[in-house]
PDB file of C-alpha atoms in Angstrom:
ATOM      1  CA  MET A 154     -25.570  17.960  24.470  1.00  0.00           C
ATOM      2  CA  PRO A 155     -26.852  15.705  22.302  1.00  0.00           C
ATOM      3  CA  SER A 156     -26.416  11.837  21.742  1.00  0.00           C
ATOM      4  CA  ARG A 157     -27.926   8.718  20.138  1.00  0.00           C
ATOM      5  CA  ALA A 158     -27.875   5.075  20.880  1.00  0.00           C
ATOM      6  CA  LEU A 159     -28.318   2.788  18.190  1.00  0.00           C
ATOM      7  CA  PRO A 160     -26.836  -0.865  16.992  1.00  0.00           C
ATOM      8  CA  VAL A 161     -24.746  -1.221  14.427  1.00  0.00           C
ATOM      9  CA  PRO A 162     -26.210  -2.979  11.122  1.00  0.00           C
ATOM     10  CA  ASP A 163     -24.418  -5.703   9.424  1.00  0.00           C
ATOM     11  CA  GLY A 164     -23.915  -3.306   6.261  1.00  0.00           C
ATOM     12  CA  LEU A 165     -21.336  -1.700   8.768  1.00  0.00           C
ATOM     13  CA  ASP A 166     -19.180  -4.548  10.115  1.00  0.00           C
ATOM     14  CA  GLY A 167     -15.831  -3.483  10.116  1.00  0.00           C
ATOM     15  CA  ALA A 168     -16.548   0.084   8.855  1.00  0.00           C
ATOM     16  CA  ARG A 169     -14.206   2.984  10.604  1.00  0.00           C
ATOM     17  CA  VAL A 170     -16.129   4.807  13.526  1.00  0.00           C
ATOM     18  CA  ASP A 171     -15.507   8.312  11.314  1.00  0.00           C
ATOM     19  CA  ALA A 172     -17.245   6.912   8.387  1.00  0.00           C
ATOM     20  CA  ALA A 173     -19.178   4.596   9.923  1.00  0.00           C
ATOM     21  CA  LEU A 174     -20.838   7.559  11.566  1.00  0.00           C
ATOM     22  CA  ALA A 175     -20.937   9.754   8.245  1.00  0.00           C
ATOM     23  CA  LYS A 176     -23.205   6.940   6.898  1.00  0.00           C
ATOM     24  CA  MET A 177     -25.370   6.253  10.459  1.00  0.00           C
ATOM     25  CA  LEU A 178     -26.081  10.163  11.348  1.00  0.00           C
ATOM     26  CA  GLY A 179     -25.661  11.750   8.452  1.00  0.00           C
ATOM     27  CA  PHE A 180     -22.403  13.786  10.027  1.00  0.00           C
ATOM     28  CA  SER A 181     -19.396  15.139   7.855  1.00  0.00           C
ATOM     29  CA  ARG A 182     -16.263  12.883   7.996  1.00  0.00           C
ATOM     30  CA  THR A 183     -14.297  15.420   9.861  1.00  0.00           C
ATOM     31  CA  PHE A 184     -17.048  16.260  12.126  1.00  0.00           C
ATOM     32  CA  ALA A 185     -17.933  12.307  12.719  1.00  0.00           C
ATOM     33  CA  ALA A 186     -13.735  12.389  13.370  1.00  0.00           C
ATOM     34  CA  GLU A 187     -13.937  15.666  15.423  1.00  0.00           C
ATOM     35  CA  VAL A 188     -16.626  13.628  17.959  1.00  0.00           C
ATOM     36  CA  ALA A 189     -14.853  10.674  18.483  1.00  0.00           C
ATOM     37  CA  VAL A 190     -11.218  12.232  19.231  1.00  0.00           C
ATOM     38  CA  GLY A 191     -13.590  14.071  21.632  1.00  0.00           C
ATOM     39  CA  GLY A 192     -14.024  10.619  23.525  1.00  0.00           C
ATOM     40  CA  GLY A 193     -17.686  11.097  21.903  1.00  0.00           C
ATOM     41  CA  VAL A 194     -17.978   6.854  20.960  1.00  0.00           C
ATOM     42  CA  ARG A 195     -18.272   4.354  22.794  1.00  0.00           C
ATOM     43  CA  GLN A 196     -19.598   0.744  21.498  1.00  0.00           C
ATOM     44  CA  ASP A 197     -20.677  -1.547  24.435  1.00  0.00           C
ATOM     45  CA  GLY A 198     -19.587   1.007  26.497  1.00  0.00           C
ATOM     46  CA  ARG A 199     -15.845   1.090  24.923  1.00  0.00           C
ATOM     47  CA  GLU A 200     -14.367   4.280  24.259  1.00  0.00           C
ATOM     48  CA  LEU A 201     -13.885   4.277  20.134  1.00  0.00           C
ATOM     49  CA  ALA A 202     -11.241   6.397  18.025  1.00  0.00           C
ATOM     50  CA  LYS A 203     -11.945   7.392  14.897  1.00  0.00           C
ATOM     51  CA  SER A 204     -10.049   4.348  13.368  1.00  0.00           C
ATOM     52  CA  ASP A 205     -11.056   1.985  15.238  1.00  0.00           C
ATOM     53  CA  ARG A 206     -13.615  -0.712  13.372  1.00  0.00           C
ATOM     54  CA  LEU A 207     -17.403  -1.070  14.495  1.00  0.00           C
ATOM     55  CA  ARG A 208     -18.513  -4.756  14.586  1.00  0.00           C
ATOM     56  CA  ALA A 209     -22.090  -5.606  13.692  1.00  0.00           C
ATOM     57  CA  GLY A 210     -24.397  -6.146  16.643  1.00  0.00           C
ATOM     58  CA  SER A 211     -23.224  -3.742  19.140  1.00  0.00           C
ATOM     59  CA  TRP A 212     -24.828  -0.936  20.831  1.00  0.00           C
ATOM     60  CA  LEU A 213     -23.191   2.473  20.064  1.00  0.00           C
ATOM     61  CA  ASP A 214     -23.276   5.406  22.175  1.00  0.00           C
ATOM     62  CA  VAL A 215     -22.688   9.093  20.024  1.00  0.00           C
ATOM     63  CA  GLN A 216     -22.434  11.961  22.283  1.00  0.00           C
ATOM     64  CA  TRP A 217     -21.678  15.191  20.938  1.00  0.00           C
ATOM     65  CA  GLU A 218     -21.359  19.242  21.216  1.00  0.00           C
ATOM     66  CA  GLU A 219     -23.093  20.847  18.499  1.00  0.00           C
ATOM     67  CA  PRO A 220     -20.737  22.631  15.596  1.00  0.00           C
ATOM     68  CA  ARG A 221     -20.484  26.173  15.159  1.00  0.00           C
ATOM     69  CA  GLU A 222     -20.802  27.112  12.600  1.00  0.00           C
ATOM     70  CA  PRO A 223     -18.051  28.696  10.426  1.00  0.00           C
ATOM     71  CA  GLU A 224     -18.318  32.259  10.230  1.00  0.00           C
ATOM     72  CA  VAL A 225     -15.894  35.009   7.375  1.00  0.00           C
ATOM     73  CA  VAL A 226     -13.821  37.400   9.991  1.00  0.00           C
ATOM     74  CA  PRO A 227     -12.331  39.815   8.207  1.00  0.00           C
ATOM     75  CA  VAL A 228      -8.245  39.974   8.441  1.00  0.00           C
ATOM     76  CA  ALA A 229      -5.691  41.733   6.573  1.00  0.00           C
ATOM     77  CA  VAL A 230      -3.052  39.607   5.035  1.00  0.00           C
ATOM     78  CA  PRO A 231      -0.201  41.446   4.136  1.00  0.00           C
ATOM     79  CA  GLU A 232       0.842  39.415   1.865  1.00  0.00           C
ATOM     80  CA  PHE A 233      -2.205  39.224  -0.260  1.00  0.00           C
ATOM     81  CA  ALA A 234      -2.140  40.587  -3.574  1.00  0.00           C
ATOM     82  CA  ILE A 235      -5.010  41.026  -6.012  1.00  0.00           C
ATOM     83  CA  VAL A 236      -4.215  40.715  -9.632  1.00  0.00           C
ATOM     84  CA  TYR A 237      -7.505  41.489 -11.076  1.00  0.00           C
ATOM     85  CA  ASP A 238     -10.327  43.367 -10.050  1.00  0.00           C
ATOM     86  CA  ASP A 239     -13.975  44.066 -12.034  1.00  0.00           C
ATOM     87  CA  ASP A 240     -17.478  44.347 -11.508  1.00  0.00           C
ATOM     88  CA  ASP A 241     -17.567  40.463 -11.558  1.00  0.00           C
ATOM     89  CA  LEU A 242     -15.100  38.904  -9.892  1.00  0.00           C
ATOM     90  CA  VAL A 243     -11.475  39.192  -8.588  1.00  0.00           C
ATOM     91  CA  VAL A 244      -8.998  37.158  -8.951  1.00  0.00           C
ATOM     92  CA  VAL A 245      -6.461  36.932  -6.523  1.00  0.00           C
ATOM     93  CA  ASP A 246      -2.342  35.953  -5.228  1.00  0.00           C
ATOM     94  CA  LYS A 247      -3.377  33.770  -2.206  1.00  0.00           C
ATOM     95  CA  PRO A 248      -0.003  33.428   0.010  1.00  0.00           C
ATOM     96  CA  THR A 249       0.647  30.013   2.346  1.00  0.00           C
ATOM     97  CA  GLY A 250      -0.935  29.308   5.624  1.00  0.00           C
ATOM     98  CA  VAL A 251      -4.836  31.497   4.034  1.00  0.00           C
ATOM     99  CA  ALA A 252      -7.416  28.847   3.577  1.00  0.00           C
ATOM    100  CA  ALA A 253     -10.033  28.960   0.563  1.00  0.00           C
ATOM    101  CA  HIS A 254     -12.807  29.684   3.120  1.00  0.00           C
ATOM    102  CA  PRO A 255     -13.905  29.859   6.529  1.00  0.00           C
ATOM    103  CA  SER A 256     -14.112  25.644   7.851  1.00  0.00           C
ATOM    104  CA  LEU A 257     -14.496  23.874  11.417  1.00  0.00           C
ATOM    105  CA  GLY A 258     -11.660  23.918  13.613  1.00  0.00           C
ATOM    106  CA  TRP A 259      -9.377  26.469  11.241  1.00  0.00           C
ATOM    107  CA  GLU A 260      -8.953  30.034  13.247  1.00  0.00           C
ATOM    108  CA  GLY A 261      -6.516  31.108  10.835  1.00  0.00           C
ATOM    109  CA  PRO A 262      -7.059  33.566   7.807  1.00  0.00           C
ATOM    110  CA  THR A 263      -9.291  33.427   4.923  1.00  0.00           C
ATOM    111  CA  VAL A 264      -9.391  34.328   1.643  1.00  0.00           C
ATOM    112  CA  PRO A 265     -13.205  35.917   2.123  1.00  0.00           C
ATOM    113  CA  GLY A 266     -11.764  37.175   5.110  1.00  0.00           C
ATOM    114  CA  ALA A 267      -8.713  39.027   3.391  1.00  0.00           C
ATOM    115  CA  LEU A 268     -11.029  40.119   1.154  1.00  0.00           C
ATOM    116  CA  ALA A 269     -13.987  41.865   2.928  1.00  0.00           C
ATOM    117  CA  ALA A 270     -10.804  43.002   5.519  1.00  0.00           C
ATOM    118  CA  ALA A 271      -9.219  44.883   1.904  1.00  0.00           C
ATOM    119  CA  GLY A 272     -13.113  46.403   0.893  1.00  0.00           C
ATOM    120  CA  PHE A 273     -14.061  43.982  -0.932  1.00  0.00           C
ATOM    121  CA  ARG A 274     -17.978  42.888  -1.589  1.00  0.00           C
ATOM    122  CA  ILE A 275     -18.452  38.840  -3.064  1.00  0.00           C
ATOM    123  CA  ALA A 276     -21.333  36.981  -4.219  1.00  0.00           C
ATOM    124  CA  ALA A 277     -23.709  35.747  -1.538  1.00  0.00           C
ATOM    125  CA  THR A 278     -24.610  32.681  -3.119  1.00  0.00           C
ATOM    126  CA  GLY A 279     -23.190  29.564  -1.525  1.00  0.00           C
ATOM    127  CA  ALA A 280     -23.380  28.096   1.213  1.00  0.00           C
ATOM    128  CA  ALA A 281     -22.674  30.899   4.240  1.00  0.00           C
ATOM    129  CA  GLU A 282     -18.551  30.223   5.103  1.00  0.00           C
ATOM    130  CA  ARG A 283     -17.941  29.415   0.894  1.00  0.00           C
ATOM    131  CA  GLN A 284     -20.014  32.497  -0.770  1.00  0.00           C
ATOM    132  CA  GLY A 285     -18.348  33.400  -4.063  1.00  0.00           C
ATOM    133  CA  ILE A 286     -15.634  30.040  -3.578  1.00  0.00           C
ATOM    134  CA  VAL A 287     -15.392  28.593  -7.244  1.00  0.00           C
ATOM    135  CA  HIS A 288     -12.567  26.587  -6.504  1.00  0.00           C
ATOM    136  CA  ARG A 289     -10.002  26.025  -3.539  1.00  0.00           C
ATOM    137  CA  LEU A 290      -6.367  25.629  -2.960  1.00  0.00           C
ATOM    138  CA  ASP A 291      -4.917  23.661   0.521  1.00  0.00           C
ATOM    139  CA  VAL A 292      -3.925  25.800   3.018  1.00  0.00           C
ATOM    140  CA  GLY A 293      -0.294  25.435   2.338  1.00  0.00           C
ATOM    141  CA  THR A 294      -0.429  26.274  -1.248  1.00  0.00           C
ATOM    142  CA  SER A 295       0.370  29.644  -2.810  1.00  0.00           C
ATOM    143  CA  GLY A 296      -1.133  30.885  -6.260  1.00  0.00           C
ATOM    144  CA  LEU A 297      -4.002  31.761  -8.051  1.00  0.00           C
ATOM    145  CA  MET A 298      -8.024  32.116  -7.213  1.00  0.00           C
ATOM    146  CA  VAL A 299     -10.142  33.646  -8.918  1.00  0.00           C
ATOM    147  CA  VAL A 300     -14.132  34.733  -7.018  1.00  0.00           C
ATOM    148  CA  ALA A 301     -17.072  35.677  -7.456  1.00  0.00           C
ATOM    149  CA  LYS A 302     -18.599  39.194  -6.310  1.00  0.00           C
ATOM    150  CA  THR A 303     -21.733  38.742  -8.524  1.00  0.00           C
ATOM    151  CA  ASP A 304     -24.201  35.776  -8.647  1.00  0.00           C
ATOM    152  CA  ARG A 305     -23.973  35.639 -12.309  1.00  0.00           C
ATOM    153  CA  ALA A 306     -20.347  35.484 -12.645  1.00  0.00           C
ATOM    154  CA  TYR A 307     -20.836  32.344  -9.547  1.00  0.00           C
ATOM    155  CA  THR A 308     -22.825  30.299 -11.648  1.00  0.00           C
ATOM    156  CA  GLY A 309     -21.102  30.888 -14.699  1.00  0.00           C
ATOM    157  CA  LEU A 310     -17.852  30.467 -12.459  1.00  0.00           C
ATOM    158  CA  LYS A 311     -19.239  27.151 -11.003  1.00  0.00           C
ATOM    159  CA  ARG A 312     -20.358  25.493 -14.317  1.00  0.00           C
ATOM    160  CA  ALA A 313     -17.224  26.524 -16.059  1.00  0.00           C
ATOM    161  CA  PHE A 314     -15.144  24.032 -13.139  1.00  0.00           C
ATOM    162  CA  LYS A 315     -17.507  21.884 -13.070  1.00  0.00           C
ATOM    163  CA  GLU A 316     -17.622  21.439 -16.898  1.00  0.00           C
ATOM    164  CA  ARG A 317     -13.243  21.499 -17.037  1.00  0.00           C
ATOM    165  CA  GLU A 318     -13.373  24.445 -19.548  1.00  0.00           C
ATOM    166  CA  VAL A 319     -10.800  26.127 -16.708  1.00  0.00           C
ATOM    167  CA  ASP A 320      -6.893  25.834 -18.054  1.00  0.00           C
ATOM    168  CA  LYS A 321      -5.352  25.505 -14.262  1.00  0.00           C
ATOM    169  CA  VAL A 322      -1.732  25.193 -14.347  1.00  0.00           C
ATOM    170  CA  TYR A 323       0.322  24.565 -11.624  1.00  0.00           C
ATOM    171  CA  HIS A 324       4.710  24.247 -10.782  1.00  0.00           C
ATOM    172  CA  ALA A 325       5.250  22.319  -8.366  1.00  0.00           C
ATOM    173  CA  VAL A 326       9.283  20.476  -7.156  1.00  0.00           C
ATOM    174  CA  VAL A 327       9.132  17.157  -6.230  1.00  0.00           C
ATOM    175  CA  GLN A 328      11.411  14.453  -5.916  1.00  0.00           C
ATOM    176  CA  GLY A 329      13.908  12.557  -7.355  1.00  0.00           C
ATOM    177  CA  HIS A 330      13.280  12.436 -11.678  1.00  0.00           C
ATOM    178  CA  PRO A 331      10.001  11.116 -12.843  1.00  0.00           C
ATOM    179  CA  ASP A 332      10.286   8.843 -15.806  1.00  0.00           C
ATOM    180  CA  PRO A 333       9.310   9.225 -18.207  1.00  0.00           C
ATOM    181  CA  LEU A 334      10.189  13.242 -17.957  1.00  0.00           C
ATOM    182  CA  ALA A 335       6.660  13.787 -18.937  1.00  0.00           C
ATOM    183  CA  GLY A 336       3.062  12.072 -18.739  1.00  0.00           C
ATOM    184  CA  THR A 337       0.068  11.303 -17.944  1.00  0.00           C
ATOM    185  CA  ILE A 338      -1.377  10.116 -14.445  1.00  0.00           C
ATOM    186  CA  ASP A 339      -4.864   8.554 -14.685  1.00  0.00           C
ATOM    187  CA  ALA A 340      -5.913   7.265 -10.608  1.00  0.00           C
ATOM    188  CA  PRO A 341      -8.700   7.897  -8.766  1.00  0.00           C
ATOM    189  CA  ILE A 342      -8.412   9.314  -5.936  1.00  0.00           C
ATOM    190  CA  GLY A 343     -10.117   8.927  -2.514  1.00  0.00           C
ATOM    191  CA  ARG A 344     -10.449   9.063   1.605  1.00  0.00           C
ATOM    192  CA  HIS A 345      -6.969   7.287   2.715  1.00  0.00           C
ATOM    193  CA  ARG A 346      -8.705   3.910   4.232  1.00  0.00           C
ATOM    194  CA  SER A 347      -7.162   4.579   7.807  1.00  0.00           C
ATOM    195  CA  HIS A 348      -5.553   8.692   8.101  1.00  0.00           C
ATOM    196  CA  SER A 349      -8.524  10.752   8.022  1.00  0.00           C
ATOM    197  CA  TRP A 350      -6.560  13.953   6.811  1.00  0.00           C
ATOM    198  CA  LYS A 351      -5.121  12.176   3.825  1.00  0.00           C
ATOM    199  CA  PHE A 352      -6.005  11.474   0.883  1.00  0.00           C
ATOM    200  CA  ALA A 353      -4.842   8.364  -1.823  1.00  0.00           C
ATOM    201  CA  VAL A 354      -5.503   6.668  -4.826  1.00  0.00           C
ATOM    202  CA  THR A 355      -7.786   3.997  -4.205  1.00  0.00           C
ATOM    203  CA  PRO A 356      -9.919   1.889  -6.929  1.00  0.00           C
ATOM    204  CA  ASP A 357     -13.628   3.542  -6.027  1.00  0.00           C
ATOM    205  CA  GLY A 358     -12.714   7.139  -5.162  1.00  0.00           C
ATOM    206  CA  LYS A 359     -13.903   9.752  -8.391  1.00  0.00           C
ATOM    207  CA  PRO A 360     -11.772   9.770 -11.362  1.00  0.00           C
ATOM    208  CA  SER A 361      -8.178  11.952 -11.210  1.00  0.00           C
ATOM    209  CA  VAL A 362      -6.688  12.969 -14.336  1.00  0.00           C
ATOM    210  CA  THR A 363      -3.227  15.127 -13.707  1.00  0.00           C
ATOM    211  CA  HIS A 364      -0.681  15.385 -16.631  1.00  0.00           C
ATOM    212  CA  TYR A 365       3.063  17.011 -15.970  1.00  0.00           C
ATOM    213  CA  GLU A 366       6.167  17.974 -17.386  1.00  0.00           C
ATOM    214  CA  THR A 367       9.227  18.304 -16.368  1.00  0.00           C
ATOM    215  CA  LEU A 368      10.794  22.104 -16.821  1.00  0.00           C
ATOM    216  CA  GLU A 369      13.852  21.483 -15.148  1.00  0.00           C
ATOM    217  CA  ALA A 370      15.964  18.655 -12.947  1.00  0.00           C
ATOM    218  CA  PHE A 371      18.052  19.099 -10.489  1.00  0.00           C
ATOM    219  CA  PRO A 372      20.349  16.528  -8.210  1.00  0.00           C
ATOM    220  CA  GLY A 373      17.542  14.749  -6.618  1.00  0.00           C
ATOM    221  CA  ALA A 374      15.153  17.165  -7.779  1.00  0.00           C
ATOM    222  CA  SER A 375      12.338  18.210 -10.611  1.00  0.00           C
ATOM    223  CA  LEU A 376      10.651  21.016 -11.010  1.00  0.00           C
ATOM    224  CA  LEU A 377       6.952  20.447 -12.721  1.00  0.00           C
ATOM    225  CA  GLU A 378       4.244  21.900 -15.432  1.00  0.00           C
ATOM    226  CA  ILE A 379       1.275  20.345 -14.124  1.00  0.00           C
ATOM    227  CA  HIS A 380      -1.692  20.684 -15.818  1.00  0.00           C
ATOM    228  CA  LEU A 381      -5.268  19.335 -14.541  1.00  0.00           C
ATOM    229  CA  GLU A 382      -7.750  18.024 -16.350  1.00  0.00           C
ATOM    230  CA  THR A 383      -9.926  17.557 -12.458  1.00  0.00           C
ATOM    231  CA  GLY A 384      -9.619  18.894  -9.424  1.00  0.00           C
ATOM    232  CA  ARG A 385      -9.841  16.725  -6.664  1.00  0.00           C
ATOM    233  CA  THR A 386      -8.906  17.607  -2.852  1.00  0.00           C
ATOM    234  CA  HIS A 387      -4.547  17.363  -2.662  1.00  0.00           C
ATOM    235  CA  GLN A 388      -4.647  15.576  -6.097  1.00  0.00           C
ATOM    236  CA  ILE A 389      -1.468  17.073  -7.346  1.00  0.00           C
ATOM    237  CA  ARG A 390       0.376  15.784  -4.255  1.00  0.00           C
ATOM    238  CA  VAL A 391      -1.619  12.574  -3.501  1.00  0.00           C
ATOM    239  CA  HIS A 392      -0.632  11.661  -7.833  1.00  0.00           C
ATOM    240  CA  MET A 393       3.264  12.346  -7.453  1.00  0.00           C
ATOM    241  CA  ALA A 394       3.149  10.582  -3.993  1.00  0.00           C
ATOM    242  CA  ALA A 395       1.723   7.468  -5.300  1.00  0.00           C
ATOM    243  CA  HIS A 396       3.725   8.000  -8.669  1.00  0.00           C
ATOM    244  CA  ARG A 397       6.818   7.327  -5.829  1.00  0.00           C
ATOM    245  CA  HIS A 398       7.979  11.354  -6.104  1.00  0.00           C
ATOM    246  CA  PRO A 399       5.859  13.423  -3.749  1.00  0.00           C
ATOM    247  CA  CYS A 400       6.079  17.003  -3.301  1.00  0.00           C
ATOM    248  CA  VAL A 401       8.999  18.291  -1.471  1.00  0.00           C
ATOM    249  CA  GLY A 402       8.592  19.604   1.730  1.00  0.00           C
ATOM    250  CA  ASP A 403       5.008  17.521   2.301  1.00  0.00           C
ATOM    251  CA  PRO A 404       5.745  15.462   5.031  1.00  0.00           C
ATOM    252  CA  LEU A 405       2.158  14.252   4.747  1.00  0.00           C
ATOM    253  CA  TYR A 406       2.544  12.339   1.387  1.00  0.00           C
ATOM    254  CA  GLY A 407       6.030  11.658   2.186  1.00  0.00           C
ATOM    255  CA  ALA A 408       8.475  13.768   1.510  1.00  0.00           C
ATOM    256  CA  ASP A 409      11.978  13.361   2.922  1.00  0.00           C
ATOM    257  CA  PRO A 410      12.272  16.364   5.597  1.00  0.00           C
ATOM    258  CA  THR A 411      15.952  16.609   5.854  1.00  0.00           C
ATOM    259  CA  LEU A 412      15.948  17.390   2.035  1.00  0.00           C
ATOM    260  CA  SER A 413      13.258  19.303   2.940  1.00  0.00           C
ATOM    261  CA  ALA A 414      15.034  21.735   6.441  1.00  0.00           C
ATOM    262  CA  ARG A 415      18.248  21.929   3.849  1.00  0.00           C
ATOM    263  CA  LEU A 416      16.173  23.556   1.606  1.00  0.00           C
ATOM    264  CA  GLY A 417      14.027  26.124   4.351  1.00  0.00           C
ATOM    265  CA  LEU A 418      10.665  24.580   3.224  1.00  0.00           C
ATOM    266  CA  THR A 419       8.124  24.382   5.657  1.00  0.00           C
ATOM    267  CA  ARG A 420       5.073  23.725   2.913  1.00  0.00           C
ATOM    268  CA  GLN A 421       5.183  21.461   0.088  1.00  0.00           C
ATOM    269  CA  TRP A 422       6.564  23.294  -2.950  1.00  0.00           C
ATOM    270  CA  LEU A 423       3.767  23.840  -5.136  1.00  0.00           C
ATOM    271  CA  HIS A 424       1.958  26.885  -6.545  1.00  0.00           C
ATOM    272  CA  ALA A 425      -0.955  27.710  -9.106  1.00  0.00           C
ATOM    273  CA  ARG A 426       0.734  29.497 -11.389  1.00  0.00           C
ATOM    274  CA  GLU A 427      -1.545  30.425 -13.848  1.00  0.00           C
ATOM    275  CA  LEU A 428      -5.005  30.236 -14.333  1.00  0.00           C
ATOM    276  CA  SER A 429      -7.349  30.422 -17.089  1.00  0.00           C
ATOM    277  CA  PHE A 430     -11.067  31.385 -18.293  1.00  0.00           C
ATOM    278  CA  ALA A 431     -13.663  32.478 -20.697  1.00  0.00           C
ATOM    279  CA  HIS A 432     -15.122  35.545 -18.795  1.00  0.00           C
ATOM    280  CA  PRO A 433     -18.532  34.332 -17.304  1.00  0.00           C
ATOM    281  CA  VAL A 434     -20.035  37.515 -18.357  1.00  0.00           C
ATOM    282  CA  THR A 435     -17.988  39.108 -20.999  1.00  0.00           C
ATOM    283  CA  THR A 436     -16.757  35.927 -22.749  1.00  0.00           C
ATOM    284  CA  ASP A 437     -13.337  37.242 -22.977  1.00  0.00           C
ATOM    285  CA  TRP A 438     -10.644  34.166 -22.718  1.00  0.00           C
ATOM    286  CA  VAL A 439      -8.734  36.180 -19.707  1.00  0.00           C
ATOM    287  CA  THR A 440      -5.149  34.792 -18.222  1.00  0.00           C
ATOM    288  CA  PHE A 441      -3.666  35.631 -15.295  1.00  0.00           C
ATOM    289  CA  ARG A 442      -0.022  34.474 -14.164  1.00  0.00           C
ATOM    290  CA  SER A 443       1.635  33.804 -10.207  1.00  0.00           C
ATOM    291  CA  ASP A 444       5.396  34.739  -9.828  1.00  0.00           C
ATOM    292  CA  TYR A 445       6.735  32.214  -6.884  1.00  0.00           C
ATOM    293  CA  PRO A 446       6.910  33.378  -3.241  1.00  0.00           C
ATOM    294  CA  ALA A 447       9.599  33.977  -1.685  1.00  0.00           C
ATOM    295  CA  ASP A 448      10.038  30.679   0.124  1.00  0.00           C
ATOM    296  CA  LEU A 449       9.593  28.960  -3.403  1.00  0.00           C
ATOM    297  CA  ALA A 450      12.097  31.160  -4.946  1.00  0.00           C
ATOM    298  CA  HIS A 451      14.840  30.504  -2.556  1.00  0.00           C
ATOM    299  CA  ALA A 452      14.298  26.909  -2.968  1.00  0.00           C
ATOM    300  CA  ILE A 453      14.469  27.093  -6.790  1.00  0.00           C
ATOM    301  CA  GLU A 454      17.806  28.056  -6.134  1.00  0.00           C
ATOM    302  CA  ALA A 455      19.048  26.127  -3.508  1.00  0.00           C
ATOM    303  CA  LEU A 456      18.663  23.658  -6.041  1.00  0.00           C
ATOM    304  CA  ARG A 457      19.971  25.428  -8.683  1.00  0.00           C
ATOM    305  CA  GLY A 458      23.340  26.017  -6.385  1.00  0.00           C
ATOM    306  CA  GLU A 459      23.376  22.227  -6.130  1.00  0.00           C
TER     307      GLU A 459
END
């Protein structure tokens, strides 16, 4: 089992354990948190939790097991739909409960795994577990994703997403009624200071811009159309929660559990509704659209009935 013993430098005095390990040992923040949760971090002989703070000059002992590399496992997903397919790319309608790509700790179905089970071959470009994946959706978010099947398409799509040349339209049901009914949230997003799985609006975060417009208002909730300029992790969920209108069904960011239960929701009401981009090979502008899945459609009808 690998281990390291080292002093805590002055520059990391007061730093969280997971954040400090990521800097000192080159771990990912997620893996650093897992090491701490597993009891692998001690400061001057005392076991630390992932959110504990380090003390400069103390002695740190760290033990960990080498992480198993995530791999693509072909798994058929009945609700997984192919929206478009050609020689260079495939557009899928991802159901909730499917991860965008394999990762440590995730044992459920993935987009590459569902495609492999359906007989698709995708680009070999990128990290082994993310080959062909040019953008992501949260596990609990449904809707459209484009996946590259060739290296040329992968390079072109990655560039288009980086240069913000892809039009991403989401629909979300949020609590309350935003004021104004349409607007822009321009607030940087970074990791939450006390929750390793959560993100937040932070002064030192990455620039993040979300445009929203109210499509329909219900008692206590609103259906929004959202356009993203940037694509930060949990961006819509973080921005709407910071605006005091969390996505309905999203307890991680403050949603009312009684409303979620009343609507029969077990995940956030958030759907990648429309995706438009210049085809990376033909350069034609293409647009794809996805209908609401059954659980989100049911919640909308329930709100209308109230």
